[in-house]
Amino acid sequence: MAKYGVVETKVSEQPRFLSWVIVGGIVIDTFSPSTGIINDVIKSLVFNPILFLGDAKWFPYPFLQKHFTKGLVMGSVKGY
């Protein structure tokens, strides 16, 4: 009976773990100084790219975007 509980927990938590990995990848890709879409817009406006994930002044913005995206993802998964 104990093995069933462990397997059940691992299977039920897998979508939550994968969604964190996916959201983390989206955040890194979005805010990357070299290839991120946000910095591409900033560069097209003739400004220097911003190191969002490495500068304490700018870090709250990707952090909040991550939590917003995570809430949307988990809200769309049935049963969570």
PDB file of N, CA and C in Angstrom:
ATOM      1  N   MET A   1       0.816  -1.191   0.000  1.00  0.00           N
ATOM      2  CA  MET A   1       0.000   0.000   0.000  1.00  0.00           C
ATOM      3  C   MET A   1       0.866   1.264   0.000  1.00  0.00           C
ATOM      4  N   ALA A   2       2.005   1.224   0.681  1.00  0.00           N
ATOM      5  CA  ALA A   2       2.875   2.402   0.763  1.00  0.00           C
ATOM      6  C   ALA A   2       3.487   2.719  -0.601  1.00  0.00           C
ATOM      7  N   LYS A   3       3.835   1.698  -1.378  1.00  0.00           N
ATOM      8  CA  LYS A   3       4.415   1.938  -2.703  1.00  0.00           C
ATOM      9  C   LYS A   3       3.406   2.614  -3.620  1.00  0.00           C
ATOM     10  N   TYR A   4       2.134   2.235  -3.501  1.00  0.00           N
ATOM     11  CA  TYR A   4       1.101   2.856  -4.320  1.00  0.00           C
ATOM     12  C   TYR A   4       1.005   4.356  -4.023  1.00  0.00           C
ATOM     13  N   GLY A   5       1.109   4.742  -2.754  1.00  0.00           N
ATOM     14  CA  GLY A   5       1.046   6.148  -2.371  1.00  0.00           C
ATOM     15  C   GLY A   5       2.198   6.955  -2.940  1.00  0.00           C
ATOM     16  N   VAL A   6       3.383   6.359  -2.930  1.00  0.00           N
ATOM     17  CA  VAL A   6       4.565   7.043  -3.473  1.00  0.00           C
ATOM     18  C   VAL A   6       4.413   7.234  -4.976  1.00  0.00           C
ATOM     19  N   VAL A   7       3.985   6.204  -5.669  1.00  0.00           N
ATOM     20  CA  VAL A   7       3.800   6.282  -7.123  1.00  0.00           C
ATOM     21  C   VAL A   7       2.702   7.286  -7.450  1.00  0.00           C
ATOM     22  N   GLU A   8       1.620   7.251  -6.707  1.00  0.00           N
ATOM     23  CA  GLU A   8       0.516   8.175  -6.943  1.00  0.00           C
ATOM     24  C   GLU A   8       0.966   9.636  -6.758  1.00  0.00           C
ATOM     25  N   THR A   9       1.748   9.895  -5.733  1.00  0.00           N
ATOM     26  CA  THR A   9       2.251  11.243  -5.484  1.00  0.00           C
ATOM     27  C   THR A   9       3.166  11.696  -6.616  1.00  0.00           C
ATOM     28  N   LYS A  10       4.059  10.831  -7.052  1.00  0.00           N
ATOM     29  CA  LYS A  10       4.979  11.197  -8.136  1.00  0.00           C
ATOM     30  C   LYS A  10       4.224  11.480  -9.429  1.00  0.00           C
ATOM     31  N   VAL A  11       3.233  10.670  -9.735  1.00  0.00           N
ATOM     32  CA  VAL A  11       2.472  10.858 -10.976  1.00  0.00           C
ATOM     33  C   VAL A  11       1.621  12.124 -10.898  1.00  0.00           C
ATOM     34  N   SER A  12       1.015  12.378  -9.755  1.00  0.00           N
ATOM     35  CA  SER A  12       0.140  13.548  -9.640  1.00  0.00           C
ATOM     36  C   SER A  12       0.925  14.860  -9.587  1.00  0.00           C
ATOM     37  N   GLU A  13       2.158  14.843  -9.124  1.00  0.00           N
ATOM     38  CA  GLU A  13       2.966  16.058  -9.045  1.00  0.00           C
ATOM     39  C   GLU A  13       3.771  16.314 -10.315  1.00  0.00           C
ATOM     40  N   GLN A  14       3.831  15.375 -11.228  1.00  0.00           N
ATOM     41  CA  GLN A  14       4.623  15.536 -12.452  1.00  0.00           C
ATOM     42  C   GLN A  14       4.186  16.738 -13.286  1.00  0.00           C
ATOM     43  N   PRO A  15       2.883  16.962 -13.522  1.00  0.00           N
ATOM     44  CA  PRO A  15       2.507  18.155 -14.322  1.00  0.00           C
ATOM     45  C   PRO A  15       2.927  19.463 -13.660  1.00  0.00           C
ATOM     46  N   ARG A  16       2.849  19.532 -12.341  1.00  0.00           N
ATOM     47  CA  ARG A  16       3.247  20.750 -11.630  1.00  0.00           C
ATOM     48  C   ARG A  16       4.747  20.996 -11.804  1.00  0.00           C
ATOM     49  N   PHE A  17       5.563  19.951 -11.683  1.00  0.00           N
ATOM     50  CA  PHE A  17       7.010  20.093 -11.849  1.00  0.00           C
ATOM     51  C   PHE A  17       7.351  20.495 -13.283  1.00  0.00           C
ATOM     52  N   LEU A  18       6.754  19.816 -14.255  1.00  0.00           N
ATOM     53  CA  LEU A  18       7.043  20.140 -15.647  1.00  0.00           C
ATOM     54  C   LEU A  18       6.620  21.562 -15.986  1.00  0.00           C
ATOM     55  N   SER A  19       5.507  22.005 -15.445  1.00  0.00           N
ATOM     56  CA  SER A  19       5.089  23.357 -15.761  1.00  0.00           C
ATOM     57  C   SER A  19       6.066  24.382 -15.185  1.00  0.00           C
ATOM     58  N   TRP A  20       6.676  24.102 -14.015  1.00  0.00           N
ATOM     59  CA  TRP A  20       7.692  25.009 -13.474  1.00  0.00           C
ATOM     60  C   TRP A  20       8.904  25.060 -14.393  1.00  0.00           C
ATOM     61  N   VAL A  21       9.293  23.913 -14.929  1.00  0.00           N
ATOM     62  CA  VAL A  21      10.445  23.867 -15.838  1.00  0.00           C
ATOM     63  C   VAL A  21      10.133  24.648 -17.113  1.00  0.00           C
ATOM     64  N   ILE A  22       8.945  24.469 -17.637  1.00  0.00           N
ATOM     65  CA  ILE A  22       8.551  25.160 -18.865  1.00  0.00           C
ATOM     66  C   ILE A  22       8.458  26.663 -18.638  1.00  0.00           C
ATOM     67  N   VAL A  23       7.832  27.074 -17.546  1.00  0.00           N
ATOM     68  CA  VAL A  23       7.711  28.507 -17.240  1.00  0.00           C
ATOM     69  C   VAL A  23       9.085  29.120 -17.004  1.00  0.00           C
ATOM     70  N   GLY A  24       9.970  28.396 -16.324  1.00  0.00           N
ATOM     71  CA  GLY A  24      11.336  28.892 -16.127  1.00  0.00           C
ATOM     72  C   GLY A  24      12.058  29.113 -17.439  1.00  0.00           C
ATOM     73  N   GLY A  25      11.890  28.187 -18.369  1.00  0.00           N
ATOM     74  CA  GLY A  25      12.498  28.345 -19.696  1.00  0.00           C
ATOM     75  C   GLY A  25      11.931  29.528 -20.455  1.00  0.00           C
ATOM     76  N   ILE A  26      10.622  29.733 -20.334  1.00  0.00           N
ATOM     77  CA  ILE A  26       9.993  30.876 -20.998  1.00  0.00           C
ATOM     78  C   ILE A  26      10.530  32.184 -20.431  1.00  0.00           C
ATOM     79  N   VAL A  27      10.665  32.252 -19.118  1.00  0.00           N
ATOM     80  CA  VAL A  27      11.174  33.474 -18.484  1.00  0.00           C
ATOM     81  C   VAL A  27      12.608  33.755 -18.927  1.00  0.00           C
ATOM     82  N   ILE A  28      13.441  32.731 -18.928  1.00  0.00           N
ATOM     83  CA  ILE A  28      14.837  32.919 -19.346  1.00  0.00           C
ATOM     84  C   ILE A  28      14.904  33.355 -20.800  1.00  0.00           C
ATOM     85  N   ASP A  29      14.109  32.724 -21.666  1.00  0.00           N
ATOM     86  CA  ASP A  29      14.116  33.103 -23.080  1.00  0.00           C
ATOM     87  C   ASP A  29      13.560  34.503 -23.305  1.00  0.00           C
ATOM     88  N   THR A  30      12.578  34.897 -22.534  1.00  0.00           N
ATOM     89  CA  THR A  30      11.962  36.205 -22.712  1.00  0.00           C
ATOM     90  C   THR A  30      12.881  37.337 -22.268  1.00  0.00           C
ATOM     91  N   PHE A  31      13.584  37.139 -21.161  1.00  0.00           N
ATOM     92  CA  PHE A  31      14.380  38.215 -20.573  1.00  0.00           C
ATOM     93  C   PHE A  31      15.878  38.093 -20.812  1.00  0.00           C
ATOM     94  N   SER A  32      16.307  37.210 -21.679  1.00  0.00           N
ATOM     95  CA  SER A  32      17.725  37.050 -21.973  1.00  0.00           C
ATOM     96  C   SER A  32      18.291  38.329 -22.595  1.00  0.00           C
ATOM     97  N   PRO A  33      19.498  38.755 -22.167  1.00  0.00           N
ATOM     98  CA  PRO A  33      20.058  39.989 -22.728  1.00  0.00           C
ATOM     99  C   PRO A  33      20.472  39.852 -24.193  1.00  0.00           C
ATOM    100  N   SER A  34      20.764  38.651 -24.649  1.00  0.00           N
ATOM    101  CA  SER A  34      21.223  38.496 -26.030  1.00  0.00           C
ATOM    102  C   SER A  34      20.110  38.080 -26.991  1.00  0.00           C
ATOM    103  N   THR A  35      19.186  37.230 -26.539  1.00  0.00           N
ATOM    104  CA  THR A  35      18.171  36.715 -27.464  1.00  0.00           C
ATOM    105  C   THR A  35      16.744  36.934 -26.998  1.00  0.00           C
ATOM    106  N   GLY A  36      16.554  37.580 -25.864  1.00  0.00           N
ATOM    107  CA  GLY A  36      15.207  37.764 -25.328  1.00  0.00           C
ATOM    108  C   GLY A  36      14.387  38.772 -26.103  1.00  0.00           C
ATOM    109  N   ILE A  37      13.110  38.510 -26.200  1.00  0.00           N
ATOM    110  CA  ILE A  37      12.229  39.381 -26.972  1.00  0.00           C
ATOM    111  C   ILE A  37      12.128  40.773 -26.343  1.00  0.00           C
ATOM    112  N   ILE A  38      12.182  40.851 -25.015  1.00  0.00           N
ATOM    113  CA  ILE A  38      12.110  42.151 -24.351  1.00  0.00           C
ATOM    114  C   ILE A  38      13.331  42.999 -24.712  1.00  0.00           C
ATOM    115  N   ASN A  39      14.504  42.395 -24.663  1.00  0.00           N
ATOM    116  CA  ASN A  39      15.717  43.144 -25.000  1.00  0.00           C
ATOM    117  C   ASN A  39      15.820  43.409 -26.497  1.00  0.00           C
ATOM    118  N   ASP A  40      15.202  42.595 -27.330  1.00  0.00           N
ATOM    119  CA  ASP A  40      15.166  42.901 -28.764  1.00  0.00           C
ATOM    120  C   ASP A  40      14.395  44.189 -29.016  1.00  0.00           C
ATOM    121  N   VAL A  41      13.286  44.361 -28.306  1.00  0.00           N
ATOM    122  CA  VAL A  41      12.509  45.602 -28.440  1.00  0.00           C
ATOM    123  C   VAL A  41      13.322  46.787 -27.923  1.00  0.00           C
ATOM    124  N   ILE A  42      13.986  46.589 -26.784  1.00  0.00           N
ATOM    125  CA  ILE A  42      14.803  47.670 -26.208  1.00  0.00           C
ATOM    126  C   ILE A  42      15.934  48.049 -27.171  1.00  0.00           C
ATOM    127  N   LYS A  43      16.581  47.045 -27.784  1.00  0.00           N
ATOM    128  CA  LYS A  43      17.659  47.334 -28.738  1.00  0.00           C
ATOM    129  C   LYS A  43      17.130  48.022 -29.988  1.00  0.00           C
ATOM    130  N   SER A  44      15.923  47.663 -30.422  1.00  0.00           N
ATOM    131  CA  SER A  44      15.360  48.298 -31.618  1.00  0.00           C
ATOM    132  C   SER A  44      15.022  49.765 -31.367  1.00  0.00           C
ATOM    133  N   LEU A  45      14.840  50.132 -30.102  1.00  0.00           N
ATOM    134  CA  LEU A  45      14.602  51.526 -29.740  1.00  0.00           C
ATOM    135  C   LEU A  45      15.906  52.275 -29.467  1.00  0.00           C
ATOM    136  N   VAL A  46      17.037  51.671 -29.817  1.00  0.00           N
ATOM    137  CA  VAL A  46      18.380  52.225 -29.709  1.00  0.00           C
ATOM    138  C   VAL A  46      18.781  52.480 -28.253  1.00  0.00           C
ATOM    139  N   PHE A  47      18.446  51.536 -27.383  1.00  0.00           N
ATOM    140  CA  PHE A  47      18.912  51.547 -25.997  1.00  0.00           C
ATOM    141  C   PHE A  47      19.786  50.329 -25.772  1.00  0.00           C
ATOM    142  N   ASN A  48      20.555  50.338 -24.704  1.00  0.00           N
ATOM    143  CA  ASN A  48      21.368  49.181 -24.350  1.00  0.00           C
ATOM    144  C   ASN A  48      20.501  48.099 -23.726  1.00  0.00           C
ATOM    145  N   PRO A  49      20.831  46.822 -23.995  1.00  0.00           N
ATOM    146  CA  PRO A  49      20.047  45.748 -23.380  1.00  0.00           C
ATOM    147  C   PRO A  49      20.192  45.758 -21.854  1.00  0.00           C
ATOM    148  N   ILE A  50      19.177  45.257 -21.181  1.00  0.00           N
ATOM    149  CA  ILE A  50      19.141  45.233 -19.722  1.00  0.00           C
ATOM    150  C   ILE A  50      19.317  43.796 -19.250  1.00  0.00           C
ATOM    151  N   LEU A  51      20.135  43.610 -18.246  1.00  0.00           N
ATOM    152  CA  LEU A  51      20.346  42.292 -17.658  1.00  0.00           C
ATOM    153  C   LEU A  51      19.276  42.076 -16.578  1.00  0.00           C
ATOM    154  N   PHE A  52      18.071  41.673 -16.996  1.00  0.00           N
ATOM    155  CA  PHE A  52      16.933  41.553 -16.090  1.00  0.00           C
ATOM    156  C   PHE A  52      17.163  40.530 -14.984  1.00  0.00           C
ATOM    157  N   LEU A  53      17.732  39.390 -15.326  1.00  0.00           N
ATOM    158  CA  LEU A  53      17.870  38.310 -14.355  1.00  0.00           C
ATOM    159  C   LEU A  53      19.116  38.444 -13.495  1.00  0.00           C
ATOM    160  N   GLY A  54      19.996  39.363 -13.811  1.00  0.00           N
ATOM    161  CA  GLY A  54      21.229  39.499 -13.047  1.00  0.00           C
ATOM    162  C   GLY A  54      21.381  40.800 -12.287  1.00  0.00           C
ATOM    163  N   ASP A  55      20.450  41.711 -12.451  1.00  0.00           N
ATOM    164  CA  ASP A  55      20.518  43.009 -11.788  1.00  0.00           C
ATOM    165  C   ASP A  55      19.382  43.102 -10.775  1.00  0.00           C
ATOM    166  N   ALA A  56      19.725  43.384  -9.519  1.00  0.00           N
ATOM    167  CA  ALA A  56      18.718  43.411  -8.442  1.00  0.00           C
ATOM    168  C   ALA A  56      17.647  44.474  -8.687  1.00  0.00           C
ATOM    169  N   LYS A  57      17.991  45.522  -9.382  1.00  0.00           N
ATOM    170  CA  LYS A  57      17.017  46.582  -9.651  1.00  0.00           C
ATOM    171  C   LYS A  57      15.916  46.105 -10.605  1.00  0.00           C
ATOM    172  N   TRP A  58      16.271  45.233 -11.561  1.00  0.00           N
ATOM    173  CA  TRP A  58      15.329  44.787 -12.578  1.00  0.00           C
ATOM    174  C   TRP A  58      14.725  43.418 -12.298  1.00  0.00           C
ATOM    175  N   PHE A  59      15.253  42.690 -11.325  1.00  0.00           N
ATOM    176  CA  PHE A  59      14.823  41.305 -11.090  1.00  0.00           C
ATOM    177  C   PHE A  59      13.336  41.146 -10.759  1.00  0.00           C
ATOM    178  N   PRO A  60      12.685  42.062 -10.038  1.00  0.00           N
ATOM    179  CA  PRO A  60      11.265  41.842  -9.715  1.00  0.00           C
ATOM    180  C   PRO A  60      10.364  41.691 -10.941  1.00  0.00           C
ATOM    181  N   TYR A  61      10.706  42.289 -12.061  1.00  0.00           N
ATOM    182  CA  TYR A  61       9.836  42.223 -13.237  1.00  0.00           C
ATOM    183  C   TYR A  61       9.739  40.811 -13.814  1.00  0.00           C
ATOM    184  N   PRO A  62      10.843  40.117 -14.080  1.00  0.00           N
ATOM    185  CA  PRO A  62      10.690  38.734 -14.544  1.00  0.00           C
ATOM    186  C   PRO A  62      10.120  37.826 -13.459  1.00  0.00           C
ATOM    187  N   PHE A  63      10.407  38.142 -12.205  1.00  0.00           N
ATOM    188  CA  PHE A  63       9.884  37.343 -11.094  1.00  0.00           C
ATOM    189  C   PHE A  63       8.357  37.416 -11.073  1.00  0.00           C
ATOM    190  N   LEU A  64       7.807  38.615 -11.215  1.00  0.00           N
ATOM    191  CA  LEU A  64       6.352  38.773 -11.248  1.00  0.00           C
ATOM    192  C   LEU A  64       5.752  38.146 -12.502  1.00  0.00           C
ATOM    193  N   GLN A  65       6.443  38.265 -13.626  1.00  0.00           N
ATOM    194  CA  GLN A  65       5.948  37.662 -14.863  1.00  0.00           C
ATOM    195  C   GLN A  65       5.911  36.154 -14.730  1.00  0.00           C
ATOM    196  N   LYS A  66       6.900  35.589 -14.039  1.00  0.00           N
ATOM    197  CA  LYS A  66       6.939  34.135 -13.843  1.00  0.00           C
ATOM    198  C   LYS A  66       5.736  33.678 -13.030  1.00  0.00           C
ATOM    199  N   HIS A  67       5.421  34.392 -11.962  1.00  0.00           N
ATOM    200  CA  HIS A  67       4.291  34.003 -11.121  1.00  0.00           C
ATOM    201  C   HIS A  67       2.960  34.194 -11.843  1.00  0.00           C
ATOM    202  N   PHE A  68       2.847  35.228 -12.649  1.00  0.00           N
ATOM    203  CA  PHE A  68       1.626  35.436 -13.421  1.00  0.00           C
ATOM    204  C   PHE A  68       1.434  34.312 -14.433  1.00  0.00           C
ATOM    205  N   THR A  69       2.502  33.982 -15.155  1.00  0.00           N
ATOM    206  CA  THR A  69       2.440  32.906 -16.140  1.00  0.00           C
ATOM    207  C   THR A  69       2.154  31.572 -15.464  1.00  0.00           C
ATOM    208  N   LYS A  70       2.785  31.333 -14.344  1.00  0.00           N
ATOM    209  CA  LYS A  70       2.572  30.091 -13.607  1.00  0.00           C
ATOM    210  C   LYS A  70       1.114  29.967 -13.180  1.00  0.00           C
ATOM    211  N   GLY A  71       0.512  31.066 -12.729  1.00  0.00           N
ATOM    212  CA  GLY A  71      -0.891  31.035 -12.344  1.00  0.00           C
ATOM    213  C   GLY A  71      -1.798  30.720 -13.514  1.00  0.00           C
ATOM    214  N   LEU A  72      -1.480  31.263 -14.693  1.00  0.00           N
ATOM    215  CA  LEU A  72      -2.269  30.951 -15.877  1.00  0.00           C
ATOM    216  C   LEU A  72      -2.136  29.490 -16.276  1.00  0.00           C
ATOM    217  N   VAL A  73      -0.912  28.970 -16.209  1.00  0.00           N
ATOM    218  CA  VAL A  73      -0.681  27.578 -16.585  1.00  0.00           C
ATOM    219  C   VAL A  73      -1.396  26.634 -15.626  1.00  0.00           C
ATOM    220  N   MET A  74      -1.252  26.869 -14.329  1.00  0.00           N
ATOM    221  CA  MET A  74      -1.864  25.980 -13.367  1.00  0.00           C
ATOM    222  C   MET A  74      -3.376  26.131 -13.351  1.00  0.00           C
ATOM    223  N   GLY A  75      -3.893  27.294 -13.685  1.00  0.00           N
ATOM    224  CA  GLY A  75      -5.320  27.474 -13.773  1.00  0.00           C
ATOM    225  C   GLY A  75      -5.934  26.755 -14.961  1.00  0.00           C
ATOM    226  N   SER A  76      -5.117  26.528 -15.993  1.00  0.00           N
ATOM    227  CA  SER A  76      -5.625  25.842 -17.173  1.00  0.00           C
ATOM    228  C   SER A  76      -5.529  24.324 -17.067  1.00  0.00           C
ATOM    229  N   VAL A  77      -4.761  23.820 -16.090  1.00  0.00           N
ATOM    230  CA  VAL A  77      -4.644  22.385 -15.898  1.00  0.00           C
ATOM    231  C   VAL A  77      -5.797  21.941 -15.019  1.00  0.00           C
ATOM    232  N   LYS A  78      -6.614  21.055 -15.531  1.00  0.00           N
ATOM    233  CA  LYS A  78      -7.788  20.610 -14.791  1.00  0.00           C
ATOM    234  C   LYS A  78      -7.376  19.878 -13.538  1.00  0.00           C
ATOM    235  N   GLY A  79      -8.007  20.212 -12.438  1.00  0.00           N
ATOM    236  CA  GLY A  79      -7.739  19.536 -11.181  1.00  0.00           C
ATOM    237  C   GLY A  79      -6.760  20.263 -10.276  1.00  0.00           C
ATOM    238  N   TYR A  80      -6.235  21.397 -10.726  1.00  0.00           N
ATOM    239  CA  TYR A  80      -5.292  22.136  -9.868  1.00  0.00           C
ATOM    240  C   TYR A  80      -5.899  23.439  -9.472  1.00  0.00           C
TER     241      TYR A  80
END
